[in-house]
Amino acid sequence: FTECLDSGRMDERVERDYRNGLEVGAQGTPYTVILTKNGDNINFSGALPADRVQILVDRALSSLE
């Protein structure tokens, strides 16, 4: 990890991901986007308990009906 960090070889990728996060309104890490079939997004920041994530996944899946 330190060798990779010190080499700077991933700096551009990290910067690109960081800017993308700002553009989409990410406010934490991790930031998750669940894409629904109808084109809606369900976004959330931070680590959620599995039961809460399941509710969001179920909501996304219900858009398939």
PDB file of N, CA and C in Angstrom:
ATOM      1  N   PHE A   1       0.824  -1.193   0.000  1.00  0.00           N
ATOM      2  CA  PHE A   1       0.000   0.000   0.000  1.00  0.00           C
ATOM      3  C   PHE A   1       0.866   1.255   0.000  1.00  0.00           C
ATOM      4  N   THR A   2       1.840   1.283   0.883  1.00  0.00           N
ATOM      5  CA  THR A   2       2.711   2.465   0.977  1.00  0.00           C
ATOM      6  C   THR A   2       3.464   2.696  -0.326  1.00  0.00           C
ATOM      7  N   GLU A   3       3.970   1.622  -0.912  1.00  0.00           N
ATOM      8  CA  GLU A   3       4.688   1.743  -2.189  1.00  0.00           C
ATOM      9  C   GLU A   3       3.775   2.329  -3.272  1.00  0.00           C
ATOM     10  N   CYS A   4       2.561   1.834  -3.336  1.00  0.00           N
ATOM     11  CA  CYS A   4       1.599   2.338  -4.320  1.00  0.00           C
ATOM     12  C   CYS A   4       1.282   3.805  -4.043  1.00  0.00           C
ATOM     13  N   LEU A   5       1.040   4.145  -2.808  1.00  0.00           N
ATOM     14  CA  LEU A   5       0.728   5.512  -2.424  1.00  0.00           C
ATOM     15  C   LEU A   5       1.879   6.452  -2.749  1.00  0.00           C
ATOM     16  N   ASP A   6       3.089   6.046  -2.395  1.00  0.00           N
ATOM     17  CA  ASP A   6       4.266   6.878  -2.622  1.00  0.00           C
ATOM     18  C   ASP A   6       4.600   7.032  -4.098  1.00  0.00           C
ATOM     19  N   SER A   7       4.254   6.042  -4.923  1.00  0.00           N
ATOM     20  CA  SER A   7       4.597   6.102  -6.345  1.00  0.00           C
ATOM     21  C   SER A   7       3.795   7.153  -7.092  1.00  0.00           C
ATOM     22  N   GLY A   8       2.600   7.473  -6.596  1.00  0.00           N
ATOM     23  CA  GLY A   8       1.759   8.465  -7.267  1.00  0.00           C
ATOM     24  C   GLY A   8       1.067   7.935  -8.510  1.00  0.00           C
ATOM     25  N   ARG A   9       1.230   6.650  -8.799  1.00  0.00           N
ATOM     26  CA  ARG A   9       0.677   6.123 -10.049  1.00  0.00           C
ATOM     27  C   ARG A   9      -0.846   6.110 -10.069  1.00  0.00           C
ATOM     28  N   MET A  10      -1.478   6.152  -8.931  1.00  0.00           N
ATOM     29  CA  MET A  10      -2.940   6.147  -8.885  1.00  0.00           C
ATOM     30  C   MET A  10      -3.529   7.522  -8.565  1.00  0.00           C
ATOM     31  N   ASP A  11      -2.680   8.535  -8.484  1.00  0.00           N
ATOM     32  CA  ASP A  11      -3.151   9.877  -8.128  1.00  0.00           C
ATOM     33  C   ASP A  11      -4.259  10.368  -9.052  1.00  0.00           C
ATOM     34  N   GLU A  12      -4.085  10.178 -10.345  1.00  0.00           N
ATOM     35  CA  GLU A  12      -5.074  10.654 -11.314  1.00  0.00           C
ATOM     36  C   GLU A  12      -6.413   9.946 -11.116  1.00  0.00           C
ATOM     37  N   ARG A  13      -6.372   8.652 -10.903  1.00  0.00           N
ATOM     38  CA  ARG A  13      -7.607   7.889 -10.700  1.00  0.00           C
ATOM     39  C   ARG A  13      -8.314   8.326  -9.419  1.00  0.00           C
ATOM     40  N   VAL A  14      -7.555   8.496  -8.356  1.00  0.00           N
ATOM     41  CA  VAL A  14      -8.144   8.923  -7.084  1.00  0.00           C
ATOM     42  C   VAL A  14      -8.772  10.306  -7.245  1.00  0.00           C
ATOM     43  N   GLU A  15      -8.086  11.202  -7.910  1.00  0.00           N
ATOM     44  CA  GLU A  15      -8.609  12.554  -8.130  1.00  0.00           C
ATOM     45  C   GLU A  15      -9.887  12.510  -8.965  1.00  0.00           C
ATOM     46  N   ARG A  16      -9.902  11.686 -10.000  1.00  0.00           N
ATOM     47  CA  ARG A  16     -11.089  11.554 -10.855  1.00  0.00           C
ATOM     48  C   ARG A  16     -12.270  11.019 -10.038  1.00  0.00           C
ATOM     49  N   ASP A  17     -12.034   9.986  -9.231  1.00  0.00           N
ATOM     50  CA  ASP A  17     -13.102   9.433  -8.404  1.00  0.00           C
ATOM     51  C   ASP A  17     -13.593  10.442  -7.366  1.00  0.00           C
ATOM     52  N   TYR A  18     -12.656  11.191  -6.796  1.00  0.00           N
ATOM     53  CA  TYR A  18     -13.003  12.213  -5.801  1.00  0.00           C
ATOM     54  C   TYR A  18     -13.899  13.279  -6.432  1.00  0.00           C
ATOM     55  N   ARG A  19     -13.510  13.759  -7.605  1.00  0.00           N
ATOM     56  CA  ARG A  19     -14.301  14.799  -8.272  1.00  0.00           C
ATOM     57  C   ARG A  19     -15.680  14.269  -8.676  1.00  0.00           C
ATOM     58  N   ASN A  20     -15.731  13.033  -9.126  1.00  0.00           N
ATOM     59  CA  ASN A  20     -17.010  12.421  -9.462  1.00  0.00           C
ATOM     60  C   ASN A  20     -17.911  12.353  -8.240  1.00  0.00           C
ATOM     61  N   GLY A  21     -17.350  11.990  -7.113  1.00  0.00           N
ATOM     62  CA  GLY A  21     -18.114  11.950  -5.875  1.00  0.00           C
ATOM     63  C   GLY A  21     -18.691  13.308  -5.513  1.00  0.00           C
ATOM     64  N   LEU A  22     -17.888  14.349  -5.678  1.00  0.00           N
ATOM     65  CA  LEU A  22     -18.377  15.703  -5.412  1.00  0.00           C
ATOM     66  C   LEU A  22     -19.519  16.071  -6.348  1.00  0.00           C
ATOM     67  N   GLU A  23     -19.369  15.708  -7.619  1.00  0.00           N
ATOM     68  CA  GLU A  23     -20.383  16.043  -8.618  1.00  0.00           C
ATOM     69  C   GLU A  23     -21.724  15.370  -8.328  1.00  0.00           C
ATOM     70  N   VAL A  24     -21.705  14.162  -7.827  1.00  0.00           N
ATOM     71  CA  VAL A  24     -22.961  13.450  -7.582  1.00  0.00           C
ATOM     72  C   VAL A  24     -23.491  13.655  -6.171  1.00  0.00           C
ATOM     73  N   GLY A  25     -22.766  14.408  -5.356  1.00  0.00           N
ATOM     74  CA  GLY A  25     -23.246  14.732  -4.022  1.00  0.00           C
ATOM     75  C   GLY A  25     -22.850  13.758  -2.934  1.00  0.00           C
ATOM     76  N   ALA A  26     -21.853  12.938  -3.189  1.00  0.00           N
ATOM     77  CA  ALA A  26     -21.396  11.997  -2.162  1.00  0.00           C
ATOM     78  C   ALA A  26     -20.950  12.774  -0.932  1.00  0.00           C
ATOM     79  N   GLN A  27     -21.375  12.283   0.229  1.00  0.00           N
ATOM     80  CA  GLN A  27     -21.033  12.979   1.460  1.00  0.00           C
ATOM     81  C   GLN A  27     -20.352  12.067   2.468  1.00  0.00           C
ATOM     82  N   GLY A  28     -19.802  10.972   2.014  1.00  0.00           N
ATOM     83  CA  GLY A  28     -19.125  10.073   2.928  1.00  0.00           C
ATOM     84  C   GLY A  28     -18.553   8.876   2.201  1.00  0.00           C
ATOM     85  N   THR A  29     -17.852   8.099   2.935  1.00  0.00           N
ATOM     86  CA  THR A  29     -17.276   6.874   2.403  1.00  0.00           C
ATOM     87  C   THR A  29     -17.671   5.747   3.332  1.00  0.00           C
ATOM     88  N   PRO A  30     -18.217   4.690   2.819  1.00  0.00           N
ATOM     89  CA  PRO A  30     -18.500   4.480   1.400  1.00  0.00           C
ATOM     90  C   PRO A  30     -19.732   5.255   0.947  1.00  0.00           C
ATOM     91  N   TYR A  31     -19.817   5.463  -0.334  1.00  0.00           N
ATOM     92  CA  TYR A  31     -20.983   6.085  -0.968  1.00  0.00           C
ATOM     93  C   TYR A  31     -21.501   5.068  -1.967  1.00  0.00           C
ATOM     94  N   THR A  32     -22.756   4.714  -1.853  1.00  0.00           N
ATOM     95  CA  THR A  32     -23.316   3.651  -2.676  1.00  0.00           C
ATOM     96  C   THR A  32     -24.456   4.179  -3.530  1.00  0.00           C
ATOM     97  N   VAL A  33     -24.501   3.704  -4.763  1.00  0.00           N
ATOM     98  CA  VAL A  33     -25.588   4.039  -5.677  1.00  0.00           C
ATOM     99  C   VAL A  33     -26.199   2.728  -6.152  1.00  0.00           C
ATOM    100  N   ILE A  34     -27.487   2.573  -5.924  1.00  0.00           N
ATOM    101  CA  ILE A  34     -28.223   1.436  -6.454  1.00  0.00           C
ATOM    102  C   ILE A  34     -29.014   1.959  -7.645  1.00  0.00           C
ATOM    103  N   LEU A  35     -28.766   1.384  -8.813  1.00  0.00           N
ATOM    104  CA  LEU A  35     -29.444   1.809 -10.037  1.00  0.00           C
ATOM    105  C   LEU A  35     -30.674   0.935 -10.252  1.00  0.00           C
ATOM    106  N   THR A  36     -31.797   1.584 -10.531  1.00  0.00           N
ATOM    107  CA  THR A  36     -33.018   0.835 -10.793  1.00  0.00           C
ATOM    108  C   THR A  36     -33.218   0.713 -12.301  1.00  0.00           C
ATOM    109  N   LYS A  37     -34.038  -0.238 -12.707  1.00  0.00           N
ATOM    110  CA  LYS A  37     -34.266  -0.468 -14.127  1.00  0.00           C
ATOM    111  C   LYS A  37     -34.910   0.740 -14.807  1.00  0.00           C
ATOM    112  N   ASN A  38     -35.736   1.473 -14.069  1.00  0.00           N
ATOM    113  CA  ASN A  38     -36.404   2.626 -14.673  1.00  0.00           C
ATOM    114  C   ASN A  38     -35.535   3.885 -14.671  1.00  0.00           C
ATOM    115  N   GLY A  39     -34.281   3.745 -14.274  1.00  0.00           N
ATOM    116  CA  GLY A  39     -33.346   4.864 -14.356  1.00  0.00           C
ATOM    117  C   GLY A  39     -33.200   5.691 -13.090  1.00  0.00           C
ATOM    118  N   ASP A  40     -33.950   5.365 -12.056  1.00  0.00           N
ATOM    119  CA  ASP A  40     -33.799   6.084 -10.796  1.00  0.00           C
ATOM    120  C   ASP A  40     -32.555   5.588 -10.059  1.00  0.00           C
ATOM    121  N   ASN A  41     -32.050   6.411  -9.179  1.00  0.00           N
ATOM    122  CA  ASN A  41     -30.921   6.042  -8.331  1.00  0.00           C
ATOM    123  C   ASN A  41     -31.354   6.085  -6.877  1.00  0.00           C
ATOM    124  N   ILE A  42     -30.884   5.130  -6.108  1.00  0.00           N
ATOM    125  CA  ILE A  42     -31.046   5.152  -4.655  1.00  0.00           C
ATOM    126  C   ILE A  42     -29.642   5.303  -4.097  1.00  0.00           C
ATOM    127  N   ASN A  43     -29.360   6.438  -3.481  1.00  0.00           N
ATOM    128  CA  ASN A  43     -28.013   6.761  -3.003  1.00  0.00           C
ATOM    129  C   ASN A  43     -27.985   6.785  -1.481  1.00  0.00           C
ATOM    130  N   PHE A  44     -26.860   6.363  -0.934  1.00  0.00           N
ATOM    131  CA  PHE A  44     -26.666   6.538   0.498  1.00  0.00           C
ATOM    132  C   PHE A  44     -25.187   6.574   0.832  1.00  0.00           C
ATOM    133  N   SER A  45     -24.886   7.321   1.876  1.00  0.00           N
ATOM    134  CA  SER A  45     -23.514   7.453   2.356  1.00  0.00           C
ATOM    135  C   SER A  45     -23.336   6.651   3.635  1.00  0.00           C
ATOM    136  N   GLY A  46     -22.136   6.181   3.819  1.00  0.00           N
ATOM    137  CA  GLY A  46     -21.808   5.465   5.036  1.00  0.00           C
ATOM    138  C   GLY A  46     -22.154   3.990   4.954  1.00  0.00           C
ATOM    139  N   ALA A  47     -21.747   3.288   5.972  1.00  0.00           N
ATOM    140  CA  ALA A  47     -22.017   1.856   6.057  1.00  0.00           C
ATOM    141  C   ALA A  47     -23.329   1.657   6.798  1.00  0.00           C
ATOM    142  N   LEU A  48     -24.269   1.016   6.134  1.00  0.00           N
ATOM    143  CA  LEU A  48     -25.561   0.749   6.748  1.00  0.00           C
ATOM    144  C   LEU A  48     -25.638  -0.709   7.164  1.00  0.00           C
ATOM    145  N   PRO A  49     -26.438  -1.001   8.177  1.00  0.00           N
ATOM    146  CA  PRO A  49     -26.670  -2.400   8.538  1.00  0.00           C
ATOM    147  C   PRO A  49     -27.316  -3.143   7.363  1.00  0.00           C
ATOM    148  N   ALA A  50     -27.040  -4.424   7.264  1.00  0.00           N
ATOM    149  CA  ALA A  50     -27.528  -5.225   6.140  1.00  0.00           C
ATOM    150  C   ALA A  50     -29.041  -5.147   5.983  1.00  0.00           C
ATOM    151  N   ASP A  51     -29.790  -5.099   7.079  1.00  0.00           N
ATOM    152  CA  ASP A  51     -31.248  -5.050   6.957  1.00  0.00           C
ATOM    153  C   ASP A  51     -31.725  -3.754   6.320  1.00  0.00           C
ATOM    154  N   ARG A  52     -31.021  -2.664   6.565  1.00  0.00           N
ATOM    155  CA  ARG A  52     -31.380  -1.384   5.932  1.00  0.00           C
ATOM    156  C   ARG A  52     -31.031  -1.394   4.458  1.00  0.00           C
ATOM    157  N   VAL A  53     -29.888  -1.986   4.107  1.00  0.00           N
ATOM    158  CA  VAL A  53     -29.510  -2.100   2.697  1.00  0.00           C
ATOM    159  C   VAL A  53     -30.528  -2.982   1.975  1.00  0.00           C
ATOM    160  N   GLN A  54     -30.967  -4.050   2.620  1.00  0.00           N
ATOM    161  CA  GLN A  54     -31.952  -4.944   2.012  1.00  0.00           C
ATOM    162  C   GLN A  54     -33.233  -4.198   1.665  1.00  0.00           C
ATOM    163  N   ILE A  55     -33.660  -3.301   2.520  1.00  0.00           N
ATOM    164  CA  ILE A  55     -34.853  -2.494   2.245  1.00  0.00           C
ATOM    165  C   ILE A  55     -34.656  -1.671   0.978  1.00  0.00           C
ATOM    166  N   LEU A  56     -33.481  -1.072   0.826  1.00  0.00           N
ATOM    167  CA  LEU A  56     -33.195  -0.266  -0.361  1.00  0.00           C
ATOM    168  C   LEU A  56     -33.118  -1.118  -1.617  1.00  0.00           C
ATOM    169  N   VAL A  57     -32.510  -2.291  -1.504  1.00  0.00           N
ATOM    170  CA  VAL A  57     -32.441  -3.204  -2.647  1.00  0.00           C
ATOM    171  C   VAL A  57     -33.845  -3.666  -3.027  1.00  0.00           C
ATOM    172  N   ASP A  58     -34.654  -3.993  -2.042  1.00  0.00           N
ATOM    173  CA  ASP A  58     -36.034  -4.396  -2.317  1.00  0.00           C
ATOM    174  C   ASP A  58     -36.803  -3.279  -3.027  1.00  0.00           C
ATOM    175  N   ARG A  59     -36.558  -2.044  -2.607  1.00  0.00           N
ATOM    176  CA  ARG A  59     -37.221  -0.910  -3.267  1.00  0.00           C
ATOM    177  C   ARG A  59     -36.780  -0.828  -4.726  1.00  0.00           C
ATOM    178  N   ALA A  60     -35.488  -1.008  -4.978  1.00  0.00           N
ATOM    179  CA  ALA A  60     -34.984  -0.973  -6.356  1.00  0.00           C
ATOM    180  C   ALA A  60     -35.590  -2.111  -7.174  1.00  0.00           C
ATOM    181  N   LEU A  61     -35.669  -3.282  -6.585  1.00  0.00           N
ATOM    182  CA  LEU A  61     -36.234  -4.426  -7.294  1.00  0.00           C
ATOM    183  C   LEU A  61     -37.717  -4.248  -7.577  1.00  0.00           C
ATOM    184  N   SER A  62     -38.420  -3.560  -6.697  1.00  0.00           N
ATOM    185  CA  SER A  62     -39.851  -3.349  -6.916  1.00  0.00           C
ATOM    186  C   SER A  62     -40.095  -2.463  -8.134  1.00  0.00           C
ATOM    187  N   SER A  63     -39.086  -1.717  -8.553  1.00  0.00           N
ATOM    188  CA  SER A  63     -39.230  -0.884  -9.754  1.00  0.00           C
ATOM    189  C   SER A  63     -39.248  -1.743 -11.017  1.00  0.00           C
ATOM    190  N   LEU A  64     -38.904  -3.027 -10.891  1.00  0.00           N
ATOM    191  CA  LEU A  64     -38.918  -3.932 -12.036  1.00  0.00           C
ATOM    192  C   LEU A  64     -40.317  -4.414 -12.358  1.00  0.00           C
ATOM    193  N   GLU A  65     -41.209  -4.275 -11.418  1.00  0.00           N
ATOM    194  CA  GLU A  65     -42.567  -4.810 -11.604  1.00  0.00           C
ATOM    195  C   GLU A  65     -43.412  -3.896 -12.442  1.00  0.00           C
TER     196      GLU A  65
END
